[in-house]
Short mmCIF file of C-alpha atoms and ligand atoms in Angstrom, two decimals:
data_model
loop_
_atom_site.label_atom_id
_atom_site.label_comp_id
_atom_site.label_asym_id
_atom_site.label_seq_id
_atom_site.Cartn_x
_atom_site.Cartn_y
_atom_site.Cartn_z
CA MET A 1 -7.82 -88.44 174.56
CA ASN A 2 -7.12 -87.73 170.92
CA ILE A 3 -8.90 -90.52 169.03
CA LEU A 4 -9.18 -91.44 165.36
CA VAL A 5 -12.06 -93.74 164.39
CA TYR A 6 -11.14 -95.40 161.10
CA GLY A 7 -14.31 -96.34 159.16
CA ALA A 8 -17.54 -94.32 159.26
CA GLY A 9 -20.11 -97.14 159.09
CA VAL A 10 -22.46 -98.30 161.83
CA ILE A 11 -19.91 -99.17 164.50
CA GLY A 12 -17.53 -96.29 163.73
CA SER A 13 -20.31 -93.69 163.75
CA VAL A 14 -21.76 -94.78 167.11
CA TYR A 15 -18.39 -95.03 168.86
CA ALA A 16 -17.16 -91.72 167.39
CA ALA A 17 -20.28 -89.83 168.50
CA ARG A 18 -20.37 -91.34 171.99
CA LEU A 19 -16.66 -90.77 172.62
CA GLN A 20 -16.85 -87.17 171.39
CA GLU A 21 -19.83 -86.52 173.68
CA ALA A 22 -17.87 -87.99 176.59
CA GLY A 23 -15.31 -85.19 176.13
CA HIS A 24 -12.66 -86.75 173.89
CA ARG A 25 -11.21 -85.16 170.77
CA VAL A 26 -12.52 -87.47 168.05
CA SER A 27 -11.75 -87.53 164.35
CA LEU A 28 -13.70 -89.85 162.07
CA LEU A 29 -12.09 -91.16 158.90
CA ALA A 30 -14.71 -91.37 156.16
CA ARG A 31 -14.60 -91.57 152.40
CA GLY A 32 -16.63 -90.49 149.36
CA GLN A 33 -20.21 -89.37 149.81
CA ARG A 34 -20.25 -90.44 153.47
CA ALA A 35 -17.50 -87.89 154.22
CA VAL A 36 -19.49 -85.14 152.46
CA SER A 37 -22.66 -86.06 154.35
CA LEU A 38 -20.90 -86.19 157.73
CA ARG A 39 -19.32 -82.76 157.18
CA THR A 40 -22.71 -81.31 156.26
CA HIS A 41 -25.01 -83.00 158.77
CA GLY A 42 -22.76 -84.43 161.50
CA ILE A 43 -23.13 -87.99 162.83
CA GLN A 44 -26.86 -88.70 162.99
CA LEU A 45 -27.87 -91.55 165.29
CA GLU A 46 -31.18 -93.03 166.33
CA ASN A 47 -31.29 -95.29 169.36
CA ALA A 48 -33.81 -97.95 168.35
CA ALA A 49 -34.50 -98.87 171.98
CA ASN A 50 -35.96 -95.48 172.91
CA GLY A 51 -36.25 -93.58 169.62
CA ARG A 52 -33.79 -90.93 170.83
CA LYS A 53 -32.15 -89.04 167.95
CA THR A 54 -28.81 -87.27 168.28
CA THR A 55 -26.54 -85.29 166.01
CA THR A 56 -22.86 -84.97 166.89
CA GLN A 57 -20.23 -82.93 165.10
CA VAL A 58 -16.76 -84.45 164.94
CA SER A 59 -13.76 -83.64 162.82
CA ILE A 60 -13.95 -85.56 159.52
CA VAL A 61 -10.68 -86.65 157.92
CA GLU A 62 -10.16 -88.60 154.71
CA ARG A 63 -6.78 -90.17 155.31
CA LEU A 64 -4.27 -91.24 157.92
CA ALA A 65 -0.86 -89.87 156.97
CA PRO A 66 2.39 -91.51 158.16
CA THR A 67 3.08 -88.48 160.36
CA ASP A 68 -0.42 -88.10 161.90
CA SER A 69 -0.49 -88.55 165.64
CA TYR A 70 -3.36 -89.85 167.82
CA ASP A 71 -3.45 -91.51 171.24
CA VAL A 72 -5.42 -94.38 169.76
CA VAL A 73 -6.90 -95.42 166.42
CA LEU A 74 -10.14 -97.43 166.61
CA VAL A 75 -10.40 -99.52 163.45
CA THR A 76 -14.05 -100.18 162.56
CA VAL A 77 -13.97 -101.34 158.94
CA ARG A 78 -15.30 -104.81 158.10
CA PHE A 79 -13.12 -107.92 158.14
CA ASP A 80 -13.20 -108.15 154.30
CA GLN A 81 -12.13 -104.48 154.04
CA LEU A 82 -9.24 -104.66 156.47
CA HIS A 83 -6.54 -105.78 154.01
CA ALA A 84 -6.64 -102.34 152.32
CA VAL A 85 -6.25 -100.50 155.63
CA LEU A 86 -3.39 -102.50 157.16
CA PRO A 87 -0.57 -101.03 154.96
CA ILE A 88 -1.79 -97.53 155.86
CA LEU A 89 -1.70 -98.35 159.57
CA ALA A 90 1.73 -99.93 159.15
CA ALA A 91 3.07 -96.81 157.38
CA ASN A 92 2.09 -94.66 160.35
CA ARG A 93 4.59 -94.97 163.20
CA GLN A 94 3.16 -92.23 165.42
CA VAL A 95 0.15 -94.09 166.86
CA SER A 96 1.13 -96.62 169.51
CA THR A 97 -2.33 -98.20 170.04
CA LEU A 98 -4.47 -99.63 167.25
CA LEU A 99 -7.74 -101.08 168.60
CA PHE A 100 -9.54 -103.38 166.16
CA LEU A 101 -13.29 -103.39 166.89
CA LEU A 102 -14.47 -105.81 164.23
CA SER A 103 -15.24 -109.43 163.39
CA ASN A 104 -12.03 -111.39 163.16
CA PRO A 105 -12.07 -115.18 162.81
CA VAL A 106 -8.32 -115.47 162.21
CA GLY A 107 -6.84 -113.65 165.18
CA MET A 108 -3.33 -112.31 164.69
CA GLN A 109 -2.69 -114.17 161.42
CA GLN A 110 -3.63 -111.15 159.30
CA PHE A 111 -1.57 -108.58 161.18
CA ALA A 112 1.90 -109.55 159.91
CA LEU A 113 2.53 -105.98 158.69
CA LEU A 114 2.01 -104.49 162.16
CA ASP A 115 4.13 -104.44 165.29
CA PRO A 116 2.07 -106.68 167.64
CA GLN A 117 2.78 -104.30 170.53
CA ARG A 118 0.57 -101.71 168.83
CA ILE A 119 -2.42 -104.06 168.57
CA VAL A 120 -5.38 -104.36 170.92
CA LEU A 121 -8.15 -106.77 169.89
CA GLY A 122 -11.80 -106.03 170.53
CA PHE A 123 -15.40 -106.43 169.51
CA PRO A 124 -18.13 -103.78 169.43
CA ALA A 125 -21.08 -103.67 171.80
CA ILE A 126 -23.85 -102.69 169.44
CA GLY A 127 -26.07 -103.93 166.64
CA GLY A 128 -27.27 -101.57 163.96
CA VAL A 129 -27.74 -100.47 160.40
CA ARG A 130 -27.18 -97.30 158.40
CA LYS A 131 -30.15 -96.08 156.37
CA GLU A 132 -29.17 -93.13 154.17
CA ASP A 133 -27.34 -90.77 156.55
CA VAL A 134 -28.80 -92.06 159.82
CA VAL A 135 -27.40 -94.93 161.89
CA HIS A 136 -30.09 -96.87 163.78
CA TYR A 137 -28.56 -98.87 166.60
CA ILE A 138 -29.23 -100.78 169.76
CA THR A 139 -26.99 -101.51 172.75
CA LEU A 140 -27.54 -104.29 175.25
CA ARG A 141 -26.14 -104.46 178.76
CA GLN A 142 -25.29 -108.13 178.26
CA MET A 143 -23.26 -107.24 175.12
CA PRO A 144 -20.19 -105.36 176.40
CA THR A 145 -17.42 -103.84 174.32
CA MET A 146 -14.82 -106.60 174.50
CA LEU A 147 -11.14 -105.72 174.80
CA GLY A 148 -7.97 -107.76 175.16
CA GLU A 149 -4.23 -107.48 174.75
CA VAL A 150 -2.76 -109.98 172.29
CA ASP A 151 -0.83 -111.71 175.10
CA GLY A 152 -3.78 -111.61 177.51
CA ARG A 153 -2.19 -109.25 180.03
CA VAL A 154 -4.23 -106.58 181.77
CA THR A 155 -2.14 -103.52 180.98
CA PRO A 156 -2.61 -99.88 181.98
CA ARG A 157 -3.66 -98.99 178.40
CA LEU A 158 -6.32 -101.72 178.45
CA ARG A 159 -7.71 -100.37 181.73
CA GLN A 160 -7.63 -96.87 180.26
CA LEU A 161 -9.52 -97.99 177.13
CA ALA A 162 -12.15 -99.77 179.26
CA ALA A 163 -12.51 -96.60 181.35
CA ILE A 164 -13.07 -94.34 178.34
CA PHE A 165 -15.70 -96.68 176.91
CA LYS A 166 -17.51 -96.84 180.26
CA GLN A 167 -17.35 -93.07 180.51
CA ALA A 168 -18.94 -92.92 177.01
CA GLY A 169 -21.86 -95.08 178.20
CA PHE A 170 -20.78 -98.53 176.95
CA THR A 171 -20.24 -101.51 179.17
CA ALA A 172 -16.72 -102.88 178.70
CA ARG A 173 -15.17 -106.21 179.57
CA LEU A 174 -11.58 -107.44 179.37
CA SER A 175 -10.77 -110.86 177.95
CA PRO A 176 -7.54 -112.75 178.73
CA ASP A 177 -7.89 -114.60 175.40
CA MET A 178 -9.42 -112.26 172.87
CA GLN A 179 -8.17 -114.25 169.86
CA THR A 180 -10.17 -117.30 170.91
CA TRP A 181 -13.12 -115.14 171.96
CA LEU A 182 -13.24 -113.75 168.41
CA GLN A 183 -13.02 -117.19 166.81
CA THR A 184 -15.75 -118.65 169.03
CA HIS A 185 -17.92 -115.64 168.36
CA ALA A 186 -17.30 -115.87 164.60
CA ILE A 187 -18.49 -119.50 164.52
CA THR A 188 -21.69 -118.52 166.34
CA ASP A 189 -22.22 -115.48 164.12
CA ILE A 190 -21.67 -117.34 160.87
CA GLY A 191 -24.04 -120.10 161.97
CA ILE A 192 -26.78 -117.58 162.74
CA ILE A 193 -26.22 -115.58 159.55
CA SER A 194 -26.23 -118.62 157.25
CA ALA A 195 -29.33 -120.13 158.91
CA THR A 196 -31.11 -116.77 158.57
CA ILE A 197 -30.25 -116.56 154.86
CA MET A 198 -31.64 -120.07 154.37
CA ALA A 199 -34.84 -119.03 156.12
CA GLY A 200 -35.45 -116.20 153.63
CA LYS A 201 -33.11 -113.56 155.14
CA LYS A 202 -35.47 -112.77 158.02
CA SER A 203 -34.49 -113.75 161.56
CA ALA A 204 -38.16 -113.76 162.61
CA LEU A 205 -38.90 -116.35 159.90
CA LEU A 206 -36.07 -118.52 161.17
CA ALA A 207 -37.38 -118.14 164.74
CA ARG A 208 -40.76 -119.50 163.67
CA SER A 209 -39.35 -122.93 162.77
CA ARG A 210 -38.22 -124.82 165.85
CA HIS A 211 -36.74 -127.48 163.58
CA ASN A 212 -34.55 -124.93 161.74
CA VAL A 213 -33.41 -123.30 164.99
CA ALA A 214 -32.53 -126.76 166.34
CA GLN A 215 -30.40 -127.27 163.19
CA LEU A 216 -28.71 -123.94 163.87
CA VAL A 217 -27.94 -124.94 167.46
CA GLN A 218 -26.54 -128.26 166.24
CA ALA A 219 -24.37 -126.44 163.63
CA ILE A 220 -22.89 -124.07 166.22
CA ARG A 221 -22.34 -126.97 168.61
CA GLU A 222 -20.42 -128.87 165.93
CA GLY A 223 -18.30 -125.79 165.13
CA LEU A 224 -17.40 -125.19 168.78
CA LEU A 225 -16.57 -128.86 169.40
CA ALA A 226 -14.38 -128.95 166.26
CA LEU A 227 -12.52 -125.84 167.44
CA ARG A 228 -12.03 -127.34 170.91
CA ALA A 229 -10.75 -130.60 169.38
CA LEU A 230 -7.99 -128.52 167.77
CA GLY A 231 -6.77 -127.66 171.25
CA THR A 232 -8.42 -124.23 171.49
CA PRO A 233 -10.06 -123.78 174.89
CA LEU A 234 -13.46 -122.17 174.24
CA THR A 235 -14.24 -118.70 175.49
CA PRO A 236 -16.49 -116.92 176.48
CA PHE A 237 -17.93 -119.33 179.01
CA SER A 238 -21.47 -118.12 178.25
CA LEU A 239 -21.34 -119.60 174.71
CA THR A 240 -19.89 -122.90 175.95
CA LEU A 241 -22.65 -123.05 178.55
CA LEU A 242 -25.37 -122.21 176.04
CA PHE A 243 -24.33 -124.50 173.20
CA LEU A 244 -22.53 -127.37 174.91
CA TRP A 245 -23.91 -127.74 178.43
CA LEU A 246 -27.49 -126.56 178.72
CA PRO A 247 -30.30 -128.88 177.55
CA ARG A 248 -30.89 -128.55 173.80
CA TRP A 249 -34.60 -127.62 174.18
CA PHE A 250 -33.66 -124.70 176.43
CA THR A 251 -31.01 -123.33 174.03
CA VAL A 252 -33.39 -123.66 171.08
CA THR A 253 -36.10 -121.73 172.97
CA LEU A 254 -33.62 -119.01 173.94
CA MET A 255 -32.34 -118.72 170.36
CA GLN A 256 -35.91 -118.40 169.08
CA ALA A 257 -36.44 -115.47 171.48
CA LEU A 258 -33.14 -113.87 170.43
CA LEU A 259 -34.03 -114.20 166.74
CA ARG A 260 -37.33 -112.39 167.35
CA SER A 261 -35.65 -109.49 169.19
CA ARG A 262 -34.76 -105.99 167.94
CA LEU A 263 -31.11 -106.96 168.16
CA SER A 264 -31.68 -109.48 165.35
CA THR A 265 -33.88 -107.28 163.18
CA LEU A 266 -31.24 -104.52 163.39
CA GLY A 267 -28.03 -106.51 163.82
CA ILE A 268 -28.68 -109.35 161.34
CA ASP A 269 -31.45 -108.84 158.76
CA PRO A 270 -30.34 -105.53 157.19
CA HIS A 271 -26.84 -106.95 156.58
CA LEU A 272 -28.06 -109.79 154.38
CA GLY A 273 -28.49 -107.81 151.16
CA ASP A 274 -26.29 -108.14 148.07
CA ASP A 275 -23.00 -107.60 149.89
CA ILE A 276 -22.37 -110.50 152.22
CA GLY A 277 -18.66 -110.45 151.44
CA GLU A 278 -17.62 -110.19 155.08
CA TYR A 279 -19.64 -113.25 156.15
CA ASN A 280 -18.50 -115.20 153.10
CA GLN A 281 -14.87 -114.48 153.89
CA MET A 282 -15.34 -115.27 157.58
CA ALA A 283 -16.96 -118.61 156.70
CA GLN A 284 -14.07 -119.52 154.40
CA GLU A 285 -11.50 -118.73 157.09
CA ILE A 286 -13.41 -120.66 159.76
CA MET A 287 -13.91 -123.72 157.57
CA GLU A 288 -10.27 -123.74 156.52
CA ARG A 289 -9.37 -123.99 160.19
CA LEU A 290 -12.09 -126.47 161.17
CA ARG A 291 -11.26 -128.79 158.24
CA THR A 292 -8.08 -129.74 160.10
CA SER A 293 -10.09 -130.80 163.18
CA PRO A 294 -10.65 -134.48 164.03
CA ARG A 295 -14.33 -133.61 164.62
CA THR A 296 -16.58 -133.14 161.60
CA THR A 297 -19.15 -130.37 161.13
CA PRO A 298 -21.78 -131.75 158.69
CA THR A 299 -24.68 -129.53 159.81
CA LEU A 300 -22.54 -126.38 159.84
CA ASN A 301 -21.18 -127.24 156.36
CA ARG A 302 -24.75 -127.55 155.02
CA LEU A 303 -25.73 -124.14 156.41
CA LEU A 304 -22.62 -122.40 155.11
CA VAL A 305 -23.52 -123.24 151.50
CA SER A 306 -25.99 -120.33 151.73
CA LEU A 307 -23.03 -117.92 152.03
CA GLU A 308 -21.37 -118.98 148.79
CA GLN A 309 -21.61 -116.08 146.36
CA PRO A 310 -21.59 -116.44 142.61
CA THR A 311 -18.26 -115.30 141.17
CA HIS A 312 -18.61 -112.41 138.70
N1 NAP B 1 -23.36 -103.45 162.45
C1 NAP B 1 -23.53 -104.36 163.40
O1 NAP B 1 -24.67 -104.62 163.82
C2 NAP B 1 -22.34 -105.09 163.97
C3 NAP B 1 -22.51 -105.75 165.19
C4 NAP B 1 -21.41 -106.43 165.74
C5 NAP B 1 -20.20 -106.46 165.06
N2 NAP B 1 -20.08 -105.81 163.87
C6 NAP B 1 -18.78 -105.88 163.18
O2 NAP B 1 -18.16 -104.60 163.22
C7 NAP B 1 -17.39 -104.36 162.03
C8 NAP B 1 -17.87 -103.07 161.38
O3 NAP B 1 -19.23 -103.26 161.00
P1 NAP B 1 -20.16 -102.09 160.47
O4 NAP B 1 -21.56 -102.61 160.54
O5 NAP B 1 -19.82 -100.81 161.12
O6 NAP B 1 -19.73 -102.04 158.92
P2 NAP B 1 -20.07 -100.89 157.87
O7 NAP B 1 -21.31 -100.18 158.29
O8 NAP B 1 -20.01 -101.51 156.53
O9 NAP B 1 -18.87 -99.87 158.08
C9 NAP B 1 -17.57 -100.04 157.59
C10 NAP B 1 -17.10 -98.64 157.21
O10 NAP B 1 -15.71 -98.68 156.93
C11 NAP B 1 -15.51 -97.91 155.74
N3 NAP B 1 -14.28 -98.34 155.08
C12 NAP B 1 -14.00 -99.58 154.61
N4 NAP B 1 -12.78 -99.61 154.06
C13 NAP B 1 -12.31 -98.35 154.15
C14 NAP B 1 -11.10 -97.74 153.72
N5 NAP B 1 -10.14 -98.43 153.08
N6 NAP B 1 -10.94 -96.42 153.96
C15 NAP B 1 -11.89 -95.71 154.58
N7 NAP B 1 -13.07 -96.23 155.02
C16 NAP B 1 -13.26 -97.54 154.80
C17 NAP B 1 -16.72 -98.20 154.90
O11 NAP B 1 -16.85 -97.24 153.88
P3 NAP B 1 -17.68 -97.61 152.54
O12 NAP B 1 -19.13 -97.61 152.97
O13 NAP B 1 -17.31 -96.52 151.61
O14 NAP B 1 -17.23 -98.98 152.11
C18 NAP B 1 -17.82 -98.11 155.97
O15 NAP B 1 -18.19 -96.78 156.19
C19 NAP B 1 -17.63 -105.60 161.16
O16 NAP B 1 -16.57 -106.49 161.31
C20 NAP B 1 -18.91 -106.21 161.71
O17 NAP B 1 -19.00 -107.63 161.53
C21 NAP B 1 -21.12 -105.10 163.32
#
């Protein structure tokens, strides 16, 4: 397959390298100094689970022209960066499949510029951070690459995308309701991020306080119940089970273990520096939606204050 990965950060770099190594023709769209570094050194990855370092050469491009043709474009910019990319994707009519592998609490609302037939929704299967030129990452079997058509159908292209990800070493799972999956996931994510910021920006510090983790569990529970009260059936089932059905003490213990894991030290802590624009924007979108719910979210509201950034 001829694939363009749009955005050369953590997620884009790992997917581009893995897909290229699986035999696909991959181009990676990068900008500024990152493009220079990738042309000079290739994509440098370190798997934090086993310390394995790899370097992969892919073709580096700096723009997507209206006439450029690829089988699929994987969009891996952040949610708060997407608005600048959408007009460029809309101007290109050659690529029939645009797969968005990013946090997205608003579903299709933001894609008005695009033909919905071109869109596949997804979520990446890794946690990681870029330090200088090297991306340090971790993959977990229980965290698959999620994929779904906008209308929930299982189409040949969806099967083909799942197959190429599996061939590249990722687990992949199809969701019949990816828009809700992304919203449910965003509520959980934002709860964890805001509670971690309140605990001093270290997930291990948050894990130490059972009281604070219990507050986090309560906040996520409130968010999910408020979403459900708006008529949105919750998915995935695993999150409903964890936050709504299982005994609270069990969920708190499990969350403490998760917050002490490598996934948290790589997938949460390094992203809590000066630029928390993506989380801030996600929180605003989520709260705008949940404000219309008949169920209130007092604990979640208290946590989300930590994401409010001073305006410059
Ligand atoms: N990293 C994780 O652990 C993780 C885990 C699960 C989900 N996610 C989600 O996956 C998405 C991507 O995350 P990430 O960690 O890969 O973010 P990231 O490291 O910040 O990467 C985003 C990349 O996109 C580039 N970009 C942004 N706008 C662009 C534009 N207009 N033109 C060209 N390049 C552009 C950025 O370039 P600049 O650096 O020049 O801005 C950056 O290289 C996010 O929604 C995130 O929430 C991440």
